[in-house]
Every structure is written in structure tokens, then in C-alpha cells.
Coordinates of C-alpha atoms in Angstrom, one line a residue:
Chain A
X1199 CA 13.7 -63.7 -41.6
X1200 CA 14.7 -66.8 -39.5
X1201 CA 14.0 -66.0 -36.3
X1202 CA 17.2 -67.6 -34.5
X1203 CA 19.0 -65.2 -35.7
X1204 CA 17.5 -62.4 -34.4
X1205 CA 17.5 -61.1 -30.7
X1206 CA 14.4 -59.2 -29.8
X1207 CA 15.3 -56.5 -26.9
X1208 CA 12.5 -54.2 -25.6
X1209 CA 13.9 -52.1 -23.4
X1210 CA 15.9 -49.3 -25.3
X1211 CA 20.0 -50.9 -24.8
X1212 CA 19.4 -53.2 -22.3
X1213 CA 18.5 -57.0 -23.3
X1214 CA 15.0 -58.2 -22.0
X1215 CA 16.5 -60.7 -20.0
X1216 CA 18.8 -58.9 -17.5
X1217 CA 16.3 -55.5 -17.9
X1218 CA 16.8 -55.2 -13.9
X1219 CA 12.6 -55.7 -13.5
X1220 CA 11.8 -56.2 -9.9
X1221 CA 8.4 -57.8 -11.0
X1222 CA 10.1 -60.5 -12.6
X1223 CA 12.2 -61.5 -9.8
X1224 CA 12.2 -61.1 -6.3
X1225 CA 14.3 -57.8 -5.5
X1226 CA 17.2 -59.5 -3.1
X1227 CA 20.7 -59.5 -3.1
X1228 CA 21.4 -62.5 -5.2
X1229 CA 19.2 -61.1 -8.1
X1230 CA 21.0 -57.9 -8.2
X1231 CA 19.8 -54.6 -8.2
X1232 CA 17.3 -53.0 -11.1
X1233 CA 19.1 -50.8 -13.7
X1234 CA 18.2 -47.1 -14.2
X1235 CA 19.1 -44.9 -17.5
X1236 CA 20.4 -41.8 -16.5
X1237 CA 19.6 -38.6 -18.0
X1238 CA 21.7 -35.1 -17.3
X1239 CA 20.7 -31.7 -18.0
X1240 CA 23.5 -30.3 -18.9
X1241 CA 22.8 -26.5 -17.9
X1242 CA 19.6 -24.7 -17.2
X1243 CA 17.6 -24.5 -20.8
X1244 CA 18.9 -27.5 -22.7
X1245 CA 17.6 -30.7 -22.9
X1246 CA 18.2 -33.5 -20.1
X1247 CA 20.1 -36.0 -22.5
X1248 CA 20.7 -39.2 -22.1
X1249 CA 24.5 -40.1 -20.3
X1250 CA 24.4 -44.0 -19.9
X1251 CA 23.2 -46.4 -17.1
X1252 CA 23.8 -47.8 -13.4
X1253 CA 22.2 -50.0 -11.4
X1254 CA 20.6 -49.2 -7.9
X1255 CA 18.3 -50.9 -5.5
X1256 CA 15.7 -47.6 -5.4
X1257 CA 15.5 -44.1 -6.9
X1258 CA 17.1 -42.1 -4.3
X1259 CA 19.9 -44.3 -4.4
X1260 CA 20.3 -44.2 -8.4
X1261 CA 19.7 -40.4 -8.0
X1262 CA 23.1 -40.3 -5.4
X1263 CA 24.9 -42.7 -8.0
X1264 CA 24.1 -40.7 -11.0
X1265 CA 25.8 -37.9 -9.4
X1266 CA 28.9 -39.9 -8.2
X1267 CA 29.2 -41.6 -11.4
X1268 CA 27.9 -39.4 -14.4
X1269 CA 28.8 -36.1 -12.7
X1270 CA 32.2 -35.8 -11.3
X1271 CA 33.1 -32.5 -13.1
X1272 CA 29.6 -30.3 -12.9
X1273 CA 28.5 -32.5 -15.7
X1274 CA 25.3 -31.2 -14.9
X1275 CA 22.6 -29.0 -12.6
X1276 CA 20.2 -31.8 -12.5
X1277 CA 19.5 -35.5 -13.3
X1278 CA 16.4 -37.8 -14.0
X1279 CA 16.9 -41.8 -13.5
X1280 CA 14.4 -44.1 -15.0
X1281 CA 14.1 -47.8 -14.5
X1282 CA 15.0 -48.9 -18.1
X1283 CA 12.4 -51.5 -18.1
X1284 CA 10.0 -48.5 -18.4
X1285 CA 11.7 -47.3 -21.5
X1286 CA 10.1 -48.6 -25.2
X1287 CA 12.2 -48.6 -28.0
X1288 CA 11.6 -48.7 -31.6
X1289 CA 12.1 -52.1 -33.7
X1290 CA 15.8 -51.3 -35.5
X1291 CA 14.2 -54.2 -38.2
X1292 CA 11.5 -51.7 -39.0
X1293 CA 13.9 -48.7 -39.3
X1294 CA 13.5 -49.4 -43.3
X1295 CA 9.4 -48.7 -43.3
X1296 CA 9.2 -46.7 -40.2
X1297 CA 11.7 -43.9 -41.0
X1298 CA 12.0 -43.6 -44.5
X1299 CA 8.8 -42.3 -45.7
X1300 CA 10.1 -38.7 -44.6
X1301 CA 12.8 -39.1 -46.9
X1302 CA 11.1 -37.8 -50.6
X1303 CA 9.6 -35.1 -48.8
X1304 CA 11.7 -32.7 -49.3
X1305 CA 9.5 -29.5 -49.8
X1306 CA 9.1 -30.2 -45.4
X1307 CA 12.8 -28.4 -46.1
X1308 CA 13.2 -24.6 -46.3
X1309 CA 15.9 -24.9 -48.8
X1310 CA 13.6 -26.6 -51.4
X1311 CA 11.8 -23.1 -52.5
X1312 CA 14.1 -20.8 -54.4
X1313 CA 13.8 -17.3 -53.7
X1314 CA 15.1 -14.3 -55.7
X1315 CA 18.2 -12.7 -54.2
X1316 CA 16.1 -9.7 -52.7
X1317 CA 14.0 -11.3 -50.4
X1318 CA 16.9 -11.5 -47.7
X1319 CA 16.4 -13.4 -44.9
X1320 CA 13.2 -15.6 -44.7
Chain B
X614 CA 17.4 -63.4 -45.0
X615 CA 20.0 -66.3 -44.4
X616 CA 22.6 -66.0 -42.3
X617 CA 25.2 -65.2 -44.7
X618 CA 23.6 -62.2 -46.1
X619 CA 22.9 -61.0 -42.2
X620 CA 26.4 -61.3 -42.2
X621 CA 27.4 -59.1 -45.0
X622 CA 24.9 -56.4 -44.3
X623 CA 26.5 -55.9 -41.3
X624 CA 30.2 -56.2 -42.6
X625 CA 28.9 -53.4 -44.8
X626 CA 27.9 -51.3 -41.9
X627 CA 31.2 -51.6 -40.4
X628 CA 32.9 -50.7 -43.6
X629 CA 30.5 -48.0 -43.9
X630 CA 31.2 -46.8 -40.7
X631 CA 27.9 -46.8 -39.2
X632 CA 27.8 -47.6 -36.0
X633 CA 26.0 -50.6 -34.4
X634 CA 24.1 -50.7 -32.0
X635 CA 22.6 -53.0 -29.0
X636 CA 19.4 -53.7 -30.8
X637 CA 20.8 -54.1 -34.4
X638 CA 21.9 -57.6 -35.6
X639 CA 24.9 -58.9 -34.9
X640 CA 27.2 -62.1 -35.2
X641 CA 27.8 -63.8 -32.4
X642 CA 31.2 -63.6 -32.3
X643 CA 30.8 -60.4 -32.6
X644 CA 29.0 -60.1 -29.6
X645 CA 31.4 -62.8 -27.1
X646 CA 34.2 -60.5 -28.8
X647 CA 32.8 -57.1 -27.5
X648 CA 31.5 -59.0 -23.7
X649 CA 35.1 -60.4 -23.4
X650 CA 36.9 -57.0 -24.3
X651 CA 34.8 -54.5 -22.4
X652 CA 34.3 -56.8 -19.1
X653 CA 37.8 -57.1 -19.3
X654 CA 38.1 -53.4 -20.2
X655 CA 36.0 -53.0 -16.8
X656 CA 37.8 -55.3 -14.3
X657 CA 41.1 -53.5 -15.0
X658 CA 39.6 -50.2 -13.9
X659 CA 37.9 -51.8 -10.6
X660 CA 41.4 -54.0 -10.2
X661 CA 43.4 -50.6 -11.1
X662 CA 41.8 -48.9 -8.4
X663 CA 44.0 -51.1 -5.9
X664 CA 47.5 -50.5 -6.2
X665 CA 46.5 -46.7 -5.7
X666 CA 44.9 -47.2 -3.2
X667 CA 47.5 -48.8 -1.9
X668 CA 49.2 -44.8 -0.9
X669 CA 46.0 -43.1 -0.4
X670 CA 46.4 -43.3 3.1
X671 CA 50.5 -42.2 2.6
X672 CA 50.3 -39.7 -0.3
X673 CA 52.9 -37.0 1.1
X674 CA 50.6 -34.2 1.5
X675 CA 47.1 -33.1 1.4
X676 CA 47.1 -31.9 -2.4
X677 CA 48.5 -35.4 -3.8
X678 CA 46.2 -37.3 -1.7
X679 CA 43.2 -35.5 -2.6
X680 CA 44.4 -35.7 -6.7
X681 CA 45.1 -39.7 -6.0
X682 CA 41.8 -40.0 -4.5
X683 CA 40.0 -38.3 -7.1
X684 CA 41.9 -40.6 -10.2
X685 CA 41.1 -43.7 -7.8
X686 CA 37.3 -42.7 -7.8
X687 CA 37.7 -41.5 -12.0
X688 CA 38.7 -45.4 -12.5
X689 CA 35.7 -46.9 -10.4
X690 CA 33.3 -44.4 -12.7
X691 CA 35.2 -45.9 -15.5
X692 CA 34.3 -49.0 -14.2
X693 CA 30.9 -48.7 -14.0
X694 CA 30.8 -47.1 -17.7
X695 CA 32.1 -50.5 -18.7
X696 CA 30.2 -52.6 -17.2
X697 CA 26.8 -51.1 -18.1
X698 CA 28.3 -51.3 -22.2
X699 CA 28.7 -54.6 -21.3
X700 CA 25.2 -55.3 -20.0
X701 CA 23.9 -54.0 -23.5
X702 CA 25.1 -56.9 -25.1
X703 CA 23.5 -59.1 -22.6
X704 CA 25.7 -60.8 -20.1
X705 CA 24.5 -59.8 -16.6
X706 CA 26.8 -57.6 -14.0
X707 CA 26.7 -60.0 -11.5
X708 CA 28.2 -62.7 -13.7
X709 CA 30.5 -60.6 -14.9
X710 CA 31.7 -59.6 -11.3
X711 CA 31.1 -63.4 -10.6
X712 CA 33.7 -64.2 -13.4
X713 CA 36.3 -61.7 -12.0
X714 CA 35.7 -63.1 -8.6
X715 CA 36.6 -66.6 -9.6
X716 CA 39.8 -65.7 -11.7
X717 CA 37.7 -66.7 -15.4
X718 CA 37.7 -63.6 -16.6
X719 CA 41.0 -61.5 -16.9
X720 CA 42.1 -58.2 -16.3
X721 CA 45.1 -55.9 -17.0
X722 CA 48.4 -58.0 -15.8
X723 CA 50.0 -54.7 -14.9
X724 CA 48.1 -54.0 -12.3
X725 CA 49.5 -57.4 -10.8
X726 CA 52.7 -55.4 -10.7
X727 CA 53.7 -54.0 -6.6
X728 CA 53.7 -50.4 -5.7
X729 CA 56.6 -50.2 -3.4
X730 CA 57.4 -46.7 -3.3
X731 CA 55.6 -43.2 -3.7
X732 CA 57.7 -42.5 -7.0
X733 CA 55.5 -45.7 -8.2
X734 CA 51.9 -43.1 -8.1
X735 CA 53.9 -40.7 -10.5
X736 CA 55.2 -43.8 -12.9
X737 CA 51.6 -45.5 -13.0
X738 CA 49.9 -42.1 -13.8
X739 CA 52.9 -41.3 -16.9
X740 CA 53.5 -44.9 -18.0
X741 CA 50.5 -47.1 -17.3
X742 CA 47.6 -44.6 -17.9
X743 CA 49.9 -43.2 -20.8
X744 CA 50.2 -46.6 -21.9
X745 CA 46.0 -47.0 -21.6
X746 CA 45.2 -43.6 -23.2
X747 CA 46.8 -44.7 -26.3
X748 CA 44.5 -47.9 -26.6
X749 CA 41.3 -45.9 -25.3
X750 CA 41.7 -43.1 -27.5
X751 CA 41.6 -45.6 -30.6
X752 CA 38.7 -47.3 -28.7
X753 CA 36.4 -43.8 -29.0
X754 CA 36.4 -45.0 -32.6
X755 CA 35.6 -49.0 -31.9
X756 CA 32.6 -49.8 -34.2
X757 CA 30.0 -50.9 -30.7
X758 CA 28.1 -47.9 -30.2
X759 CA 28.0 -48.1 -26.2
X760 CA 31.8 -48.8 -26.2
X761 CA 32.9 -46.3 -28.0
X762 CA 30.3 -44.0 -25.9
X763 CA 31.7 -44.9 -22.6
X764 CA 35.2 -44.7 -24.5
X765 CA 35.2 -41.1 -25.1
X766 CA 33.6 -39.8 -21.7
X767 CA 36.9 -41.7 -20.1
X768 CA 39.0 -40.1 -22.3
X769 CA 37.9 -36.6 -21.4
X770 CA 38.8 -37.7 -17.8
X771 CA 42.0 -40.1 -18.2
X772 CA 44.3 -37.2 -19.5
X773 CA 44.6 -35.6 -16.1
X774 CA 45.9 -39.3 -14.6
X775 CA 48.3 -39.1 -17.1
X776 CA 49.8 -35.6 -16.5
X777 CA 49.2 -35.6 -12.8
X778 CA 51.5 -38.4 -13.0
X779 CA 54.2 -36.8 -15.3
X780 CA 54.1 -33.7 -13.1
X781 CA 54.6 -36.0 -9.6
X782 CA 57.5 -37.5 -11.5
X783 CA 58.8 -33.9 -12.8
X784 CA 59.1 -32.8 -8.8
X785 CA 60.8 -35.3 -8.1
X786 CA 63.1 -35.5 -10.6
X787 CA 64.4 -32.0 -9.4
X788 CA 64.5 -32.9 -5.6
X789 CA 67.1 -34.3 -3.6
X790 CA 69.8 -37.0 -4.6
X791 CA 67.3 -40.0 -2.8
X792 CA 64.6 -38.2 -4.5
X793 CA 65.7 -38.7 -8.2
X794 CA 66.5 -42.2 -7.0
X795 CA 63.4 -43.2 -6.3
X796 CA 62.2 -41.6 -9.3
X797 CA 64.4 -43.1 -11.8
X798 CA 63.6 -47.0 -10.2
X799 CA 60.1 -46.4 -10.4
X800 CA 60.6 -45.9 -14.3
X801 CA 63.4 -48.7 -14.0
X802 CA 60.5 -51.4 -12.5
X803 CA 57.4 -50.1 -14.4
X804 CA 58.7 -49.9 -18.4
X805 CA 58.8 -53.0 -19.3
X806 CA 55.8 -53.8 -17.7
X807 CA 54.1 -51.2 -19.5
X808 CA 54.9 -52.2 -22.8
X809 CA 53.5 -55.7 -22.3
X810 CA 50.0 -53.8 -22.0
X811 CA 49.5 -54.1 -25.4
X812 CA 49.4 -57.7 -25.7
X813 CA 51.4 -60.4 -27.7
X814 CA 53.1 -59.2 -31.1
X815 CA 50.5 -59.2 -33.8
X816 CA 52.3 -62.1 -35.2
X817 CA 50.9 -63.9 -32.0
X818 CA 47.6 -62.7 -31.1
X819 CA 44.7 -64.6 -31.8
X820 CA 42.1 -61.9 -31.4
X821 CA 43.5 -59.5 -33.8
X822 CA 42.7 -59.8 -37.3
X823 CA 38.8 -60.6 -37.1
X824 CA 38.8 -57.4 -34.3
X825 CA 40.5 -55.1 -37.1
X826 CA 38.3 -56.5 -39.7
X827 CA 35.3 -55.4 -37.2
X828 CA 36.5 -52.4 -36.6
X829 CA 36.8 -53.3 -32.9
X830 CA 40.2 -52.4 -32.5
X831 CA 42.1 -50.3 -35.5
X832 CA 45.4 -50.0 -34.4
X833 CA 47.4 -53.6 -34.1
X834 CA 49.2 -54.5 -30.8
X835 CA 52.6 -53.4 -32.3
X836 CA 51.5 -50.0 -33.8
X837 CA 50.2 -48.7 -30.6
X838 CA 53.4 -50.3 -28.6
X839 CA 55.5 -48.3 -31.1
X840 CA 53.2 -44.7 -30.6
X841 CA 53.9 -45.2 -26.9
X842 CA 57.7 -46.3 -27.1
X843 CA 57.7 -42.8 -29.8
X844 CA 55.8 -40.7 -27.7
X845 CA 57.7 -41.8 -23.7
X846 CA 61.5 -41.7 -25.6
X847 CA 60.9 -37.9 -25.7
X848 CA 59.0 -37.0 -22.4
X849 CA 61.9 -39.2 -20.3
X850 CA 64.4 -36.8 -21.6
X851 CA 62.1 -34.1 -20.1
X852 CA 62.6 -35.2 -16.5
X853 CA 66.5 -36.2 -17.0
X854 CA 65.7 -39.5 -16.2
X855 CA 66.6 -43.0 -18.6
X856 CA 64.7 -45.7 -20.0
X857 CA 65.8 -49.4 -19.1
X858 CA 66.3 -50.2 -22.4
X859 CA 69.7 -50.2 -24.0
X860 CA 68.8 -50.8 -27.5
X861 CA 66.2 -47.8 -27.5
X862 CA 67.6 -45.6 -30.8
X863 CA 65.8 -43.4 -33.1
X864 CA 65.7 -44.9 -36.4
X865 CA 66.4 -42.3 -39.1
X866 CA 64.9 -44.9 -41.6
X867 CA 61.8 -45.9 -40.1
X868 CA 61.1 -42.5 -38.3
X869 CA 60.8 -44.8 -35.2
X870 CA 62.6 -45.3 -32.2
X871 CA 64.0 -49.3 -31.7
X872 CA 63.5 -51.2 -28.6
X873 CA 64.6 -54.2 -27.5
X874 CA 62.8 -57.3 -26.7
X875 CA 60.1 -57.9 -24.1
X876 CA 60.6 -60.7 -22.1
X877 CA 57.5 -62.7 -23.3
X878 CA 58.0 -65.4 -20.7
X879 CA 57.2 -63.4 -18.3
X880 CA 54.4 -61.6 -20.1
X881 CA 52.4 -65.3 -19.7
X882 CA 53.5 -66.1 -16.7
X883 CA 51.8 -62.9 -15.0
X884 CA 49.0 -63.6 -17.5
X885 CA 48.6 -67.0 -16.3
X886 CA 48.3 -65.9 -12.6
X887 CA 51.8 -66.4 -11.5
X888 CA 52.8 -62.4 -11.5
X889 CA 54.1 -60.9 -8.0
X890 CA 50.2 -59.8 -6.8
X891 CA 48.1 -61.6 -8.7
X892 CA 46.2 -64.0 -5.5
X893 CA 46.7 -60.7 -3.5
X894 CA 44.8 -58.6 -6.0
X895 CA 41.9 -61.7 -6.3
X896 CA 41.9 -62.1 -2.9
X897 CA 40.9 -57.8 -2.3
X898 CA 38.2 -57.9 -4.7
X899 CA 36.7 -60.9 -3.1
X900 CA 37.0 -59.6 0.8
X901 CA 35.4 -56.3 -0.6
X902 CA 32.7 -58.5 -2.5
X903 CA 31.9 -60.7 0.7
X904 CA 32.6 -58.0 3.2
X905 CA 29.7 -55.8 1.1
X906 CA 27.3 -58.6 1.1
X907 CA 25.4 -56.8 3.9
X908 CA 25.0 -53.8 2.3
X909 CA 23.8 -54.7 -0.7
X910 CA 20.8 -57.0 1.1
X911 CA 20.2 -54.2 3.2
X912 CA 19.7 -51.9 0.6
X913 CA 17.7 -54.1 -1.5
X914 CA 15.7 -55.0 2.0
X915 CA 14.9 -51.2 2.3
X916 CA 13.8 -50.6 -1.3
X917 CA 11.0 -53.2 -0.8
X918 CA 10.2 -52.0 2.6
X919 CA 9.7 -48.6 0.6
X920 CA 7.7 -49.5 -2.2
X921 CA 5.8 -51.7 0.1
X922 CA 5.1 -48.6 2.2
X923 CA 4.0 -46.6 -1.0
X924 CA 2.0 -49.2 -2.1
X925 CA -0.4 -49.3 1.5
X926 CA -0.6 -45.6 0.6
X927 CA -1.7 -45.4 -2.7

């Protein structure tokens, strides 16, 4: 594949470039503040799940936006924030070889063994 | 893979209807398409916030200042949702703020429209949100993954601008004789305005027929004017009040109602910068930009100071 037309990111959504690191650049005004992923629990035993992005010059203050932004309407009972340049994303070009080998395994599928009628629920 | 057959695997994800996403291939047009529409997109919510604002500090008593502060904090969110889409694609916030700041990059010529009067919160809420809800709504569907995510979590919250706005106008419109005046002039100044929200006639617009084809957008300019010309002919007659329009008629034949024409002229005037608040509007953002300067450094000052500190410890 010719490379120019291609556009390598590495961290999760958020283009390499403008990832927010503060080791690239010198955290200042002019250079912006790093951007944080946001991730909300929604209520107590689910999942925290990702909600989107903002960007925030430490964790406390991303915590404080993450509520203002992401949880106007008890969204949520309680948030994580990670600097997205921390996040590692698989290669979408490698989807092909990377995902589809599960795909002809279908006895991993309870529905692949057939069962007479009497055995109920298993 | 050349770039032709880049091009039609993705045009056969689109017609697919698979999504695309921030990492996934994409033609460059496709991409200056999506950073054009959602910064835009985003700079109308931050611009929207100021005619609001605007009666914050008059709203006529505590419960309609407390519901106008929480729609004018709901639009910066909405705001912030945009912008971070945006940033997926790889422009950077603080050029995209930049670009606002300088008058490149455009926004929503509504909102360069005055609010003289309190009637005005109740006609912006009914007619302009209305107005944006119908173009969102289609936009939870737009074929960007992070669009259409930040698309449907300000849907969930942009229906309560709308009817907030509706039910202001609905008191009014069963108040005193000044009352229903002010009502009825509010819809009088804001209709026409509204209707230019959708952009030039699809026999005019330059962006729409690659966009459709994209599934950016899937509703043209003129089908969305006419759901909202359908759908605000009906509620007016809820509140007794009249459009300014004397050619609106239902249309037996085309199960439509008929309006007349916008005046287009001034449609590009206020698009070219010459509408009634435009400089005023430009001139907010970048006193609020300038006059935040401090903040941000100091904030930014602190967080090194911090991680500084933590570092000595460790």
C-alpha cells in the first residue's frame, strides 16, 4: 500500500500530532492544554464506558471538566480521565488478519451443538 | 492499493453503512469536508451561547433564569462535543478557535441576529433550536463516527431548548395585550431568519451533492426547510399567533405547506459579515479569548509546578 495515502494515528481517535503530550512540547499556554478521554460509569455495577474527550491542563482539572461537560444530567456516579496519549489502539489496516480468525470458529458458540428438545435449559 | 480502489472501498462502506472511523482511511476531501462542518458545527454553539446570554442577567424570574442558564451551559457542552470530533480528524483546537477568532472560519449567521426583547429567548428556543434540531437529528445518522456520536448525545439534550422555548412563548401568548405583542414581533423578526439556517436552495449549494453521496448530510437544504416550514405552520396556530409569511398555504397536492421567497440577498450579506451583530459577536469571543489569557497560563503554570512537585517525590 502506498504509504501517502495512509495516515498512521497511535493514540486511539486522536491524530499523533495534536495527541496533547506534554513531553513533546513544553506545557504553556500557547501549546494548549493535553487532551484526556473520558470514561463514565454509568451506575454502580456497569462498566465505566467511554463518553468522548476534553482537554485540561492536569487531572483534577479534567476530573471537574468531565463532570461539567459529560455529566450534566446524573450521567454518571463516577468518572476516570486518561491522557489519550497513554491510550494504544489497534492498527484498523490489520482488522482483516487480526480479527477474523475467530470468525470459522463457530463451535466457541453455544448454539452450534443441537440438543434434543428435553434437555431444557442448558 | 492505488488510490482509486482506496477510494471505492470506502464509497462501499458508506453505502454499506458502516461507519468510519478516525483511524480508517479516508479521502481527503472527506476529511476538510467533516473539519469544515463540525468546527463550524462547534463555533455556532460557543457563538449561540451569546445572544442568551445576553438576558441572563434580565430573565423575569428565578425559574426562567435558572432554565436560560442551564440551555446556555447545554450549548457550551455542545461545543466542546464538537470540537473534540473535530480534533479526531486532526486539526488542532487552538487553530480552530484561532480561525473563529480571526473571522476564517464561519458560524451560524443567525446568531448574528439582535435579541431585543424577552419574547426573543422563547422565539430562539421554538424557532432557531427547532430549526437546529431538524438538521442534528439527521446528523445522528452522518456517516463520521465521532460526529454522529457527539450528534446524538446533543440531541438527547437540545429537545428541552426547544420546548422550554415553545412553553415561554405559550405564556405569553395568553398574557396581557403588550404581552402577545411582544410575542407575536419576536416570531415577526426571527422566521425568516430561521429559515435561512438551512443554507442556499440545493440548486445553489456547492457542498451538497458530494456530502449526500458521503452520507454526511442525508437530507438536502430544501427538504429539511420544508420539515420545519411543515412542522412550525401547525404549532403557530397553537399559540394564536401568525407567521410573516403571506403566501404560507397548505398544498393539498404536494402534502406541503407553500412559502414564499427568502430574501437571499440578505442571506449573503449576513454571511459575508455585514448582518446587524456580526463585529459585535467577533469582537465578544475575542475579549473573552484575550481576557482568559491569564487563566489558561496560570493553569498550565500550576500543572507543571505539580508534576514537578511529584516528580522530587517519587
Amino acid at each position: 500500500m502506498n504509504p501517502c495515502f495512509v495516515r498512521k494515528y497511535l493514540y486511539g481517535d486522536i491524530p499523533e500530532e495534536t495527541g496533547g503530550s506534554t513531553e513533546q512540547q513544553p506545557t504553556s499556554a500557547a501549546a494548549g492544554w493535553p487532551l484526556w478521554e473520558v470514561f463514565i460509569r454509568s451506575k454502580q455495577g456497569l462498566d465505566h464506558k467511554h463518553a468522548g474527550s476534553l482537554r485540561a491542563a492536569d487531572a483534577a482539572m479534567a476530573i471537574e471538566n468531565a463532570r461539567d461537560v459529560y455529566t450534566r444530567r446524573q450521567e454518571g456516579v463516577s468518572l476516570w480521565v486518561v491522557e489519550s496519549k497513554f491510550i494504544h489502539a489497534s492498527n484498523p489496516d490489520d482488522a482483516e488478519s487480526f480479527y477474523t480468525p475467530a470468525e470459522d470458529k463457530i463451535y466457541r458458540h453455544p448454539t452450534f451443538y443441537d440438543l434434543p428438545d428435553e434437555v431444557k435449559h442448558m | 492499493m492505488q488510490l482509486h480502489d482506496l477510494e471505492q472501498a470506502f464509497q462501499d462502506k458508506i453505502d454499506q453503512e458502516t461507519k468510519i472511523e478516525p483511524r480508517d482511511w479516508m479521502p481527503e476531501a472527506y476529511r476538510k469536508t467533516n473539519v469544515r462542518q463540525i468546527s463550524q458545527h462547534a463555533h455556532s454553539e460557543i457563538v449561540g451561547m451569546l445572544p442568551e446570554g445576553n438576558w441572563i442577567s434580565r430573565a423575569p424570574s428565578l425559574k426562567r433564569k435558572a432554565i436560560l442558564i442551564a440551555k446556555v451551559q447545554d450549548e457550551a457542552g455542545h461545543g466542546l462535543y464538537l470540537y473534540s470530533a473535530a480534533e479526531t480528524l486532526g486539526t488542532s483546537r487552538d487553530q480552530m478557535i484561532d480561525d473563529l477568532n480571526s473571522g476564517k472560519a464561519k458560524y451560524s449567521s443567525i446568531f448574528n441576529y439582535p435579541t431585543l426583547t424577552w419574547a426573543d429567548m422563547g422565539a430562539v428556543g421554538w424557532l432557531v433550536d427547532g430549526a437546529a434540531i431538524l438538521n442534528q437529528v439527521m446528523l445522528c445518522r452522518t456517516s463520521y463516527g465521532p460526529y454522529a456520536r457527539a450528534m446524538v448525545r446533543i440531541c438527547k439534550e437540545e429537545s428541552f431548548h426547544q420546548r422550554q422555548g415553545f412553553e415561554s412563548l405559550l405564556v405569553m401568548s395568553k398574557g396581557t395585550a403588550e404581552q402577545k405583542a411582544m410575542c407575536q414581533d419576536a416570531i415577526n423578526r426571527w422566521w425568516w431568519p430561521s429559515l435561512m439556517m438551512f443554507g442556499p436552495k440545493d440548486s445553489e449549494s456547492t457542498n451538497s451533492d458530494q456530502s449526500m453521496k458521503w452520507k454526511i448530510k442525508r437530507k438536502t437544504n430544501d427538504e429539511l426547510r420544508q420539515n420545519f416550514v411543515d412542522m412550525i405552520a401547525v404549532q403557530i396556530k397553537l399559540l394564536g399567533m401568525t407567521l410573516p409569511d403571506p403566501d404560507l398555504k397548505w398544498n393539498e397536492a404536494r402534502h406541503h405547506y407553500d412559502f414564499g421567497e427568502i430574501n437571499w440577498e440578505e442571506f449573503w450579506n449576513v454571511v459575508k459579515g455585514n448582518g446587524p451583530c456580526n463585529k459585535q459577536r467577533l469582537d465578544a469571543r475575542r475579549k473573552a479569548h484575550e481576557e482568559g489569557a491569564w487563566v489558561r497560563a496560570a493553569a498550565s503554570a500550576y500543572a507543571e509546578k505539580q508534576s514537578q512537585h511529584q516528580q522530587k517525590v517519587a
